[in-house]
Tab-separated table of C-alpha atoms in Angstrom:
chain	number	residue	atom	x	y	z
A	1	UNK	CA	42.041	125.189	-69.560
A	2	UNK	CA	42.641	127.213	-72.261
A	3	UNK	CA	45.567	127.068	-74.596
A	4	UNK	CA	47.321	129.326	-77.456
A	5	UNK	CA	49.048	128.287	-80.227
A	6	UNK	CA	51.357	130.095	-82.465
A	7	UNK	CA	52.935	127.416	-85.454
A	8	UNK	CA	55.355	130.085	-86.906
A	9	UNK	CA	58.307	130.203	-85.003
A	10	UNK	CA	60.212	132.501	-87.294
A	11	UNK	CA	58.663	134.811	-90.001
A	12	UNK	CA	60.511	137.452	-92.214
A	13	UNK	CA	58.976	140.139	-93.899
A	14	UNK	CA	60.829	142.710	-96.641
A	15	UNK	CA	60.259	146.324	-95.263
A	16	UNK	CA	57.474	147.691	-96.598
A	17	UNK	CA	55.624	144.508	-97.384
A	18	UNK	CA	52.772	142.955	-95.477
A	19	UNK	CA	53.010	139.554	-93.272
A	20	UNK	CA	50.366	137.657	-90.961
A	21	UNK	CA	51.408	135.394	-87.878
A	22	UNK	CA	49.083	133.179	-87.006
A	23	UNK	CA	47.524	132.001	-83.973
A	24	UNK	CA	45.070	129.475	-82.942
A	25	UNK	CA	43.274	129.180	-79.444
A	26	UNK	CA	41.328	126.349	-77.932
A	27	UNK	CA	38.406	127.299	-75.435
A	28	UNK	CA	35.067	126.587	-74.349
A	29	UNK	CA	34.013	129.597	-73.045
A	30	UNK	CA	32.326	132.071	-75.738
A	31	UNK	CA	33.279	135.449	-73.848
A	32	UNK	CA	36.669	136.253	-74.066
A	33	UNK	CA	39.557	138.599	-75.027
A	34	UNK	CA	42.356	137.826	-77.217
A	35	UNK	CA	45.831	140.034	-77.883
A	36	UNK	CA	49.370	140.506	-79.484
A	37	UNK	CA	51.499	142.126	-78.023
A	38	UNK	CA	55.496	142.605	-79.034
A	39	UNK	CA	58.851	141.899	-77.443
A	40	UNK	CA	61.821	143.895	-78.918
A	41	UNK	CA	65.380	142.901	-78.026
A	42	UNK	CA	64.822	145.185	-74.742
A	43	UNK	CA	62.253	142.190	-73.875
A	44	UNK	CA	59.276	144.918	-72.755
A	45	UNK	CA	56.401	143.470	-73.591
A	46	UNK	CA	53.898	146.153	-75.653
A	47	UNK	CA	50.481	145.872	-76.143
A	48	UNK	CA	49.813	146.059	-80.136
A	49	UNK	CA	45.701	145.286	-80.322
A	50	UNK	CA	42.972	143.612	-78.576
A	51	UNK	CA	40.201	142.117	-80.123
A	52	UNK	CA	36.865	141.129	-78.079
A	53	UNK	CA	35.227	137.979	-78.772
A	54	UNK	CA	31.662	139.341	-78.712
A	55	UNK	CA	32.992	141.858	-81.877
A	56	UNK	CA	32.558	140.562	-85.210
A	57	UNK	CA	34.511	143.847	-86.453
A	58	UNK	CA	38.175	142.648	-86.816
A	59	UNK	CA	40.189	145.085	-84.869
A	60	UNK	CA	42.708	147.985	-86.173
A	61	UNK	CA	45.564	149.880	-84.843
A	62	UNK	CA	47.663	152.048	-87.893
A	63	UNK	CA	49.787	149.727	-89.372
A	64	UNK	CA	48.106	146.160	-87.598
A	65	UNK	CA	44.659	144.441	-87.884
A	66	UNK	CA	43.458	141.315	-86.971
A	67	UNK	CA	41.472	138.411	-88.621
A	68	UNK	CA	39.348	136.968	-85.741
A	69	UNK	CA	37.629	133.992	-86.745
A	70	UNK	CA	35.799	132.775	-84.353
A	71	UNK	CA	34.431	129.435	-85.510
A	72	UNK	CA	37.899	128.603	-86.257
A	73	UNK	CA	39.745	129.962	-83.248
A	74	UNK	CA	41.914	131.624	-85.590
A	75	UNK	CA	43.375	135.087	-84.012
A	76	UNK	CA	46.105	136.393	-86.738
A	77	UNK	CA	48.104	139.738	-87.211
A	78	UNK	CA	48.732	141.468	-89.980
A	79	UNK	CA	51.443	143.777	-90.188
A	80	UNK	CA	50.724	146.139	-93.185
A	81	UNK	CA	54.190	148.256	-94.694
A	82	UNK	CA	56.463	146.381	-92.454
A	83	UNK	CA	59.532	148.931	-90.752
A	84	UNK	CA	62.719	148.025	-89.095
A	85	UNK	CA	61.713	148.322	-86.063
A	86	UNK	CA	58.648	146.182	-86.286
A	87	UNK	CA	61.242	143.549	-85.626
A	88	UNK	CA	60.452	141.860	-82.495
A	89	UNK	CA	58.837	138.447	-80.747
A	90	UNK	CA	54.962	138.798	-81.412
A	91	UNK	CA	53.371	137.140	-78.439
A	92	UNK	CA	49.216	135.893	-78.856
A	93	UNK	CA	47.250	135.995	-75.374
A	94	UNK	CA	43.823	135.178	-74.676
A	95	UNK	CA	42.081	136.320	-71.512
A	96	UNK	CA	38.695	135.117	-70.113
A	97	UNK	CA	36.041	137.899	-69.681
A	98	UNK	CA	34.803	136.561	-66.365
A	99	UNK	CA	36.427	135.263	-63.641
A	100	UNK	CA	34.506	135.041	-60.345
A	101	UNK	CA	37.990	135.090	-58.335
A	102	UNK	CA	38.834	138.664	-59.557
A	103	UNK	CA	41.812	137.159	-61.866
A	104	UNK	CA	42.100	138.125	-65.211
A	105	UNK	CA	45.494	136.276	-66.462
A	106	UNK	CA	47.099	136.075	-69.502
A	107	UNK	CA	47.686	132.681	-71.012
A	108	UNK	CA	49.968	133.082	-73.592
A	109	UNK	CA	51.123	131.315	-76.905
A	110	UNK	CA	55.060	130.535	-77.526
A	111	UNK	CA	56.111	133.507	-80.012
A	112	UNK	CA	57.016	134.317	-82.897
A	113	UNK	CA	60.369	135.822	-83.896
A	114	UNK	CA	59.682	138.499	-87.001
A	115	UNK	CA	62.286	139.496	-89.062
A	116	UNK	CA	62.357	142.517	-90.976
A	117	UNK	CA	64.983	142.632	-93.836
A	118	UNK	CA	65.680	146.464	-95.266
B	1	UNK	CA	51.788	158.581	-69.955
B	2	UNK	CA	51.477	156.322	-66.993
B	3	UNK	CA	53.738	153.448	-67.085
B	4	UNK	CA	54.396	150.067	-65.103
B	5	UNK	CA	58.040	149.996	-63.633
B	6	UNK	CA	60.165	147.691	-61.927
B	7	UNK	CA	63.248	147.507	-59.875
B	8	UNK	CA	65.760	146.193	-60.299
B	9	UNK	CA	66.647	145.713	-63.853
B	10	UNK	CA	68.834	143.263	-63.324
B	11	UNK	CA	69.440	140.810	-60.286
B	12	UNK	CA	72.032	138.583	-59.891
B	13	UNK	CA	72.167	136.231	-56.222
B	14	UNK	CA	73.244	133.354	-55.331
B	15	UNK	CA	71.498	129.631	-54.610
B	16	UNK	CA	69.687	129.713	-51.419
B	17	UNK	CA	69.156	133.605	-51.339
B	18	UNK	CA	66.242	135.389	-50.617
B	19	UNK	CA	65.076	138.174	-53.459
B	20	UNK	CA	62.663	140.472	-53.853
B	21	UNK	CA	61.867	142.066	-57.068
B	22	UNK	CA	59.799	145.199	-56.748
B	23	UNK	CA	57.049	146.653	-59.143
B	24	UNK	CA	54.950	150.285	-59.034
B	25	UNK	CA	52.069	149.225	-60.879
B	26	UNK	CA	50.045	152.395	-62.693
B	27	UNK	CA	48.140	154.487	-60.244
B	28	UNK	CA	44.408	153.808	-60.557
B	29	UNK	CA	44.692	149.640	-61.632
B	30	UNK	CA	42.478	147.270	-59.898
B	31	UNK	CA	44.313	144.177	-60.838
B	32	UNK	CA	47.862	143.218	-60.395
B	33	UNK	CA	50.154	140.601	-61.955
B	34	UNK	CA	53.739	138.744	-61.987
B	35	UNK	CA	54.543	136.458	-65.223
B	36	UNK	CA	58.157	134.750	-65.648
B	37	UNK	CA	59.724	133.927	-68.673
B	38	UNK	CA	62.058	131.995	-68.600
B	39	UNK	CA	64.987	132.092	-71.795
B	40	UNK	CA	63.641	131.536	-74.913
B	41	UNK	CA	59.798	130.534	-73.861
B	42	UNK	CA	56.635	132.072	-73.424
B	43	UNK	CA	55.599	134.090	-70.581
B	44	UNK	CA	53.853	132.339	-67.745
B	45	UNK	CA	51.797	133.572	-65.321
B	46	UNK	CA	52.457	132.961	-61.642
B	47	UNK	CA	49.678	134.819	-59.489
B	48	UNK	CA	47.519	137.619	-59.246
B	49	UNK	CA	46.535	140.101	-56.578
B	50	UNK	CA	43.445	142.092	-55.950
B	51	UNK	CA	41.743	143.553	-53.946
B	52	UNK	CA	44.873	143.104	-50.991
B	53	UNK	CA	44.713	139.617	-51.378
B	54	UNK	CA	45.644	136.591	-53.900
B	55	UNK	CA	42.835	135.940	-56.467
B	56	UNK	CA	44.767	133.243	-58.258
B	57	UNK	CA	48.210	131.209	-58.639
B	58	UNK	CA	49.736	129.064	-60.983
B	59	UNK	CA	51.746	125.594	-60.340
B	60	UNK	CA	55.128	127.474	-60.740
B	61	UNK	CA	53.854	130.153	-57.571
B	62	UNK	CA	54.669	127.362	-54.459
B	63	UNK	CA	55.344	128.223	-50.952
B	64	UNK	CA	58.653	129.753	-51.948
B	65	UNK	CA	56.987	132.835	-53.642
B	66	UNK	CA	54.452	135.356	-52.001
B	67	UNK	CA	53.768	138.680	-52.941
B	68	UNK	CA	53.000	142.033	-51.083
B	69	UNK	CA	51.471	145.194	-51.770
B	70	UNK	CA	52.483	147.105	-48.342
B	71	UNK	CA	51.222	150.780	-49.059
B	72	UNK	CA	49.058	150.928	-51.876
B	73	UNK	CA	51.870	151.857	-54.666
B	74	UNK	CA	54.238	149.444	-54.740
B	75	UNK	CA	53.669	145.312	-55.575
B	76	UNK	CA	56.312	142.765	-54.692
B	77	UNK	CA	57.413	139.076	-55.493
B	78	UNK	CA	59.407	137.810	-53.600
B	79	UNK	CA	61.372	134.169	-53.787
B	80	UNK	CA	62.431	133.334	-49.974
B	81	UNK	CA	65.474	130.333	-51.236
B	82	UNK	CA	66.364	131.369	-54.743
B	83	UNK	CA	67.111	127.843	-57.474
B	84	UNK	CA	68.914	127.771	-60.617
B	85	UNK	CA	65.812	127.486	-61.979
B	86	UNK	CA	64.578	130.533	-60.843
B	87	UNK	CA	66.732	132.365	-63.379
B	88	UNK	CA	64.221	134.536	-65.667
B	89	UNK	CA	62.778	137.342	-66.488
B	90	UNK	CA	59.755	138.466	-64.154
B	91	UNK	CA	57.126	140.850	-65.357
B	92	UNK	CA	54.789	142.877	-63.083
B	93	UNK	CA	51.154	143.796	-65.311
B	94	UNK	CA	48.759	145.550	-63.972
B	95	UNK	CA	44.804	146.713	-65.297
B	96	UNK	CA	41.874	148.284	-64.615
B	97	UNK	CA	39.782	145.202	-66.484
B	98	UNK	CA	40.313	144.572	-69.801
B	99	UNK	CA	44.111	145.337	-71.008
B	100	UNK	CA	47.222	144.503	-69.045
B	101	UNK	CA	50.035	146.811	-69.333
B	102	UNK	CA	53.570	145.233	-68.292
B	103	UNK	CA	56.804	146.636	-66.729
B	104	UNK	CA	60.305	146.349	-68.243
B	105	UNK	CA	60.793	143.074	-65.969
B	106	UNK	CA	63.679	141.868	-63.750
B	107	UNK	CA	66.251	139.650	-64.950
B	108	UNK	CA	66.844	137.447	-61.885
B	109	UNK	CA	70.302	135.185	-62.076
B	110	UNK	CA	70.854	132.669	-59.501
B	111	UNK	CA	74.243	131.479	-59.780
């Protein structure tokens, strides 16, 4: 079974500067999908990136990349010119890229609670 | 943009109760999901649903749980004899393959 691992439980960031949560995975399987995605106060969860294990190219969305090392199992954000409302629990997930019983679920790591001070 | 939504927002029932927490998963999605999170934890899955039938289920997802999709739009969980433990918030996803896109969730309180 797989298993995700976020270390940080609490990171603050001043607004405007950068921060990286970290994440760790442990698999066997070599095809995969890993994410982030954010829980503000409301408790929606967002989708922030996806990065595909097959992809050496770390992915980007505006503001947030990823370092994907894959010999490592190392999955972290980086949250570039933090704002205010980048404040939120950041949530890693890693999906499997096949499953023969048509179930693609989430397995998820424990959070981490980012800060953002003005 | 299409979006996942769930009703209620809020649930509150009592020990022994049967609930049903209702989901409208976006239009063209293959696969379907329910996660819990319970206070302060992660999110945990607890089954998914394609193709009009189960594909998987987690420990938490026992005989008191089963889900429906009656008429193609809307996705239900439903608990048949509510515990405390039970209290969380429950979050219908749903995907065409790779990305899952979640609802707002339920709070369910089971006083």
């Amino acid at each position: 079974a797989q298993t995700v691992t976020q270390s940080q439980p609490e990171m603050s960031v001043q607004e405007a500067e950068t921060v990286t949560l970290s994440c760790t995975y442990d698999t066997s399987e070599s095809d995969y999908y890993l994410f982030w995605y954010k829980q503000p106060p409301s408790r929606q969860m967002i989708l922030v990136i996806r990065q595909e294990a097959y992809k050496q190219q770390n992915a980007t969305e505006n503001r947030f990349s990823v370092n994907f090392q894959k010999a490592a199992k190392s999955f972290s954000l980086k949250i570039s010119d933090s704002q205010l409302g980048d404040a939120a629990m950041y949530f890693c997930a890693y999906r499997s890229e096949y499953s023969g019983a048509g179930s693609y679920q989430l397995t998820f790591g424990k959070g981490t609670k980012l800060s953002v001070i003005p | 943009e299409p979006e996942v939504t769930q009703t209620p927002s809020h649930q509150v029932t009592q020990m022994g109760q049967e609930v049903i927490l209702r989901c409208v998963p976006i239009s063209n999605h293959l696969y379907f999901y329910w996660y819990r999170q319970i206070l302060g934890q992660k999110v945990e899955f607890l089954v998914s649903f394609y193709n009009n039938e189960i594909s998987e289920k987690s420990e938490i997802f026992d005989d008191q749980f089963s889900v429906e999709r009656p008429d193609g739009s809307n996705f239900t969980l439903k608990i048949r004899s509510t515990k405390l433990e039970d209290s969380a918030m429950y979050f219908c996803a749903s995907s065409f393959y790779y990305e899952q896109y979640f609802g707002p969730g339920t709070r369910l309180t089971v006083t």
